[in-house]
CSV table of C-alpha atoms in Angstrom, one decimal:
chain,number,residue,atom,x,y,z
A,232,MET,CA,26.7,32.3,-27.7
A,233,PRO,CA,24.8,32.9,-30.9
A,234,LYS,CA,21.1,33.4,-30.7
A,235,THR,CA,18.9,30.6,-31.9
A,236,SER,CA,15.9,31.1,-34.1
A,237,GLU,CA,13.9,28.4,-32.2
A,238,THR,CA,10.8,29.6,-30.6
A,239,PRO,CA,10.8,29.2,-26.9
A,240,ALA,CA,8.4,26.5,-25.7
A,241,PRO,CA,5.1,27.9,-24.3
A,242,LYS,CA,4.8,27.9,-20.6
A,243,ALA,CA,1.1,27.1,-20.7
A,244,LEU,CA,1.6,23.3,-21.1
A,245,PRO,CA,3.8,22.9,-18.0
A,246,GLY,CA,1.2,24.9,-16.1
A,247,ARG,CA,-1.6,22.7,-17.2
A,248,LYS,CA,0.5,19.6,-16.3
A,249,ALA,CA,1.3,21.1,-12.9
A,250,GLN,CA,-2.5,21.7,-12.3
A,251,ALA,CA,-3.3,18.2,-13.5
A,252,ALA,CA,-0.7,16.8,-11.1
A,253,ARG,CA,-2.2,18.9,-8.2
A,254,ASN,CA,-5.7,17.7,-9.1
A,255,ASP,CA,-4.5,14.1,-9.3
A,256,GLY,CA,-3.0,14.4,-5.8
A,257,LEU,CA,-6.2,15.9,-4.4
A,258,ILE,CA,-8.2,13.2,-6.1
A,259,MET,CA,-6.1,10.3,-4.8
A,260,GLU,CA,-6.1,11.7,-1.3
A,261,ALA,CA,-9.8,12.2,-1.3
A,262,ALA,CA,-10.4,8.7,-2.8
A,263,ARG,CA,-8.4,7.1,0.0
A,264,ALA,CA,-10.4,8.9,2.7
A,265,VAL,CA,-13.8,8.3,1.0
A,266,PHE,CA,-13.4,4.7,0.1
A,267,LEU,CA,-11.7,3.6,3.3
A,268,ALA,CA,-14.7,5.0,5.1
A,269,ASP,CA,-17.2,3.4,2.7
A,270,ALA,CA,-16.1,1.3,-0.3
A,271,ASN,CA,-19.6,1.6,-1.8
A,272,ALA,CA,-19.4,5.4,-1.9
A,273,PRO,CA,-20.1,7.0,-5.3
A,274,ILE,CA,-17.3,8.5,-7.3
A,275,ALA,CA,-19.1,11.9,-7.0
A,276,ALA,CA,-18.2,11.9,-3.3
A,277,VAL,CA,-14.5,11.8,-4.2
A,278,ALA,CA,-14.9,14.8,-6.6
A,279,GLU,CA,-16.7,16.7,-3.9
A,280,ARG,CA,-14.1,16.0,-1.2
A,281,ALA,CA,-11.2,16.8,-3.6
A,282,GLY,CA,-12.8,20.0,-4.7
A,283,VAL,CA,-12.7,19.2,-8.4
A,284,GLY,CA,-15.4,19.0,-11.0
A,285,ILE,CA,-16.8,15.5,-11.7
A,286,SER,CA,-15.8,16.0,-15.4
A,287,ALA,CA,-12.2,16.6,-14.4
A,288,LEU,CA,-12.2,13.4,-12.3
A,289,TYR,CA,-13.7,11.4,-15.1
A,290,ARG,CA,-11.1,12.6,-17.6
A,291,ARG,CA,-8.4,11.1,-15.4
A,292,TYR,CA,-10.3,8.1,-14.2
A,293,PRO,CA,-13.1,6.9,-16.5
A,294,SER,CA,-14.7,4.8,-13.8
A,295,LYS,CA,-14.8,4.1,-10.1
A,296,GLU,CA,-13.0,0.8,-10.8
A,297,ASP,CA,-10.1,2.6,-12.5
A,298,LEU,CA,-9.8,4.9,-9.5
A,299,LEU,CA,-9.9,2.0,-7.0
A,300,ARG,CA,-7.3,0.1,-9.0
A,301,THR,CA,-5.0,3.1,-9.1
A,302,LEU,CA,-5.4,3.7,-5.4
A,303,CYS,CA,-4.5,0.2,-4.5
A,304,HIS,CA,-1.6,0.1,-7.0
A,305,GLN,CA,-0.2,3.2,-5.3
A,306,GLY,CA,-0.3,1.4,-2.0
A,307,LEU,CA,1.4,-1.6,-3.5
A,308,ARG,CA,4.2,0.6,-4.9
A,309,ARG,CA,4.6,2.2,-1.5
A,310,TYR,CA,5.0,-1.2,0.0
A,311,ASN,CA,7.7,-2.0,-2.5
A,312,VAL,CA,9.5,1.2,-1.9
A,313,GLU,CA,9.7,0.5,1.8
A,314,ALA,CA,10.8,-3.1,1.2
A,315,ASP,CA,13.5,-2.1,-1.2
A,316,ALA,CA,14.8,0.5,1.4
A,317,ALA,CA,14.8,-2.2,4.1
A,318,LEU,CA,17.0,-4.4,1.9
A,319,GLU,CA,19.6,-1.7,2.0
A,320,ASP,CA,20.0,-2.1,5.7
A,321,PRO,CA,23.0,-4.3,6.5
A,322,ASP,CA,21.3,-5.6,9.6
A,323,GLY,CA,18.7,-8.1,8.4
A,324,TRP,CA,16.6,-7.9,11.6
A,325,HIS,CA,16.8,-4.2,11.9
A,326,GLY,CA,15.8,-3.8,8.3
A,327,PHE,CA,12.9,-6.3,8.7
A,328,VAL,CA,11.5,-4.5,11.8
A,329,GLY,CA,11.9,-1.1,10.3
A,330,PHE,CA,10.1,-2.2,7.2
A,331,LEU,CA,7.1,-3.4,9.2
A,332,GLU,CA,7.0,-0.2,11.2
A,333,ARG,CA,7.1,2.0,8.1
A,334,VAL,CA,4.4,0.1,6.3
A,335,VAL,CA,2.1,0.2,9.3
A,336,ASP,CA,2.7,4.0,9.6
A,337,ALA,CA,2.0,4.4,5.9
A,338,ASP,CA,-1.3,2.5,6.4
A,339,VAL,CA,-0.8,0.5,3.2
A,340,HIS,CA,-2.8,-2.5,4.3
A,341,SER,CA,-6.0,-0.6,5.1
A,342,LEU,CA,-6.5,-0.7,1.3
A,343,THR,CA,-6.3,-4.5,1.3
A,344,VAL,CA,-8.6,-4.8,4.3
A,345,HIS,CA,-11.3,-2.4,2.9
A,346,LEU,CA,-11.0,-2.6,-0.9
A,347,ALA,CA,-10.1,-6.2,-1.8
A,348,GLY,CA,-12.8,-7.4,-4.1
A,349,THR,CA,-14.2,-4.0,-5.1
A,350,PHE,CA,-12.3,-3.9,-8.4
A,351,THR,CA,-10.6,-6.3,-10.8
A,352,PRO,CA,-6.8,-6.1,-10.8
A,353,ASP,CA,-5.2,-5.8,-14.3
A,354,GLU,CA,-1.9,-6.9,-15.8
A,355,SER,CA,-0.3,-3.5,-15.1
A,356,MET,CA,-0.2,-4.4,-11.4
A,357,LEU,CA,1.5,-7.8,-12.0
A,358,PRO,CA,5.2,-6.7,-12.0
A,359,ASP,CA,4.7,-4.9,-8.7
A,360,VAL,CA,2.8,-7.9,-7.3
A,361,VAL,CA,5.7,-10.2,-8.2
A,362,HIS,CA,8.2,-7.8,-6.9
A,363,ALA,CA,6.4,-7.5,-3.6
A,364,GLY,CA,6.5,-11.2,-3.2
A,365,GLU,CA,10.2,-11.4,-4.0
A,366,VAL,CA,11.3,-8.6,-1.6
A,367,ALA,CA,9.1,-10.0,1.2
A,368,GLU,CA,10.8,-13.4,0.8
A,369,GLU,CA,14.2,-11.8,0.9
A,370,LEU,CA,13.4,-9.7,4.0
A,371,VAL,CA,12.2,-12.8,5.8
A,372,ARG,CA,15.3,-14.8,4.6
A,373,ARG,CA,17.6,-12.1,6.0
A,374,ALA,CA,15.7,-11.9,9.2
A,375,HIS,CA,16.0,-15.7,9.6
A,376,ALA,CA,19.7,-15.4,8.9
A,377,SER,CA,20.0,-12.9,11.7
A,378,GLY,CA,18.9,-15.5,14.2
A,379,ARG,CA,16.2,-13.3,15.5
A,380,LEU,CA,13.1,-14.5,13.5
A,381,ARG,CA,11.5,-17.7,14.5
A,382,PRO,CA,12.1,-20.3,11.8
A,383,ASP,CA,8.5,-21.2,11.1
A,384,VAL,CA,7.5,-17.7,10.0
A,385,THR,CA,7.0,-17.2,6.3
A,386,SER,CA,6.8,-14.1,4.1
A,387,LEU,CA,3.0,-14.7,3.8
A,388,ASP,CA,2.7,-14.3,7.6
A,389,LEU,CA,3.7,-10.7,7.2
A,390,GLY,CA,0.6,-9.8,5.3
A,391,LEU,CA,-1.6,-11.2,8.1
A,392,ALA,CA,0.4,-9.2,10.7
A,393,LEU,CA,0.1,-6.0,8.7
A,394,GLU,CA,-3.6,-6.5,8.1
A,395,ALA,CA,-4.1,-7.0,11.8
A,396,CYS,CA,-2.6,-3.6,12.5
A,397,ALA,CA,-4.6,-2.0,9.7
A,398,ALA,CA,-7.8,-3.3,11.2
A,399,ILE,CA,-7.3,-1.1,14.2
A,400,SER,CA,-9.2,2.2,13.7
A,401,MET,CA,-10.2,4.9,16.2
A,402,PRO,CA,-11.9,8.2,15.7
A,403,ASP,CA,-8.6,10.0,16.5
A,404,GLU,CA,-5.9,9.4,13.9
A,405,LYS,CA,-3.1,9.9,16.5
A,406,ARG,CA,-4.6,7.3,18.8
A,407,THR,CA,-5.0,4.9,15.8
A,408,ALA,CA,-1.3,5.2,15.0
A,409,GLU,CA,-0.3,4.7,18.6
A,410,LEU,CA,-2.4,1.5,19.0
A,411,ARG,CA,-1.2,0.1,15.7
A,412,ARG,CA,2.4,0.6,16.7
A,413,ARG,CA,1.6,-1.0,20.1
A,414,VAL,CA,0.0,-4.1,18.5
A,415,LEU,CA,2.9,-4.3,15.9
A,416,ALA,CA,5.4,-4.4,18.8
A,417,LEU,CA,3.5,-7.2,20.4
A,418,LEU,CA,3.4,-9.1,17.1
A,419,ILE,CA,7.1,-8.5,16.5
A,420,ALA,CA,7.8,-9.9,20.0
A,421,GLY,CA,5.8,-13.0,19.0
A,422,LEU,CA,7.9,-13.4,15.9
A,423,THR,CA,11.0,-13.9,18.1
A,424,VAL,CA,9.8,-16.4,20.7
A,425,GLU,CA,10.6,-20.1,20.7
A,426,GLY,CA,8.0,-22.7,20.3
A,427,GLU,CA,5.8,-23.9,17.4
A,428,LEU,CA,3.0,-21.8,15.8
A,429,PRO,CA,-0.4,-23.5,15.6
A,430,GLY,CA,-1.6,-24.7,12.2
A,431,PRO,CA,0.2,-24.6,8.9
A,432,PRO,CA,1.4,-21.2,7.5
A,433,PRO,CA,-0.5,-19.4,4.7
A,434,GLU,CA,0.0,-21.0,1.3
A,435,ALA,CA,1.0,-19.1,-1.9
A,436,GLY,CA,-2.2,-17.8,-3.5
A,437,GLU,CA,-4.4,-18.6,-0.6
A,438,PHE,CA,-5.7,-15.1,-0.3
A,439,ALA,CA,-6.0,-14.4,-4.0
A,440,TRP,CA,-9.8,-15.0,-3.9
A,441,ARG,CA,-10.3,-11.7,-2.1
A,442,TRP,CA,-9.2,-9.7,-5.1
A,443,GLN,CA,-11.8,-11.3,-7.4
A,444,ARG,CA,-14.4,-8.7,-8.3
A,445,ARG,CA,-17.5,-9.2,-6.2
A,446,PRO,CA,-20.9,-8.6,-7.9
């Protein structure tokens, strides 16, 4: 092939991008640990845990609110990934149960339990919020169609079950995971029994107040 006169692209830029990506991963991992332990912790605690300079953190996230918003948005996207995967399962009940197990294992709803009201959601999250509601509705519809899910369970009940599991926290991470799975198994068993549930189900938007920024 004839040689080209184009100058090869410099390798420094991909290297910087790779370093930025590594730093971002460290920052998000540190932010999750720091803010789940104490939602009021300063952003400097995240930089210290991540082992990055505070200026590097602020270049990526200009404020603590930006960091919290991104952290929760990542959790929402993980929820959607697991829900979409569950919809690929031809068995509606198996897909439904597997979805709940994977979301509990990913500890997605600890973010809701600990961080709701600590930042203001913005419009960038809206498509994923809408998608989460749609896929949850479809998972519940398919589980109902399987004949295994009690008919009075709604998609909004799922959030309550997942938050109940996320509220379990022990000093040992392995024990936390074991107890969360145990409680989830109990909850799933309750989703299949006959009889009526007490009280009306959650209403659409009933929990939106938690995401209003608290002063």
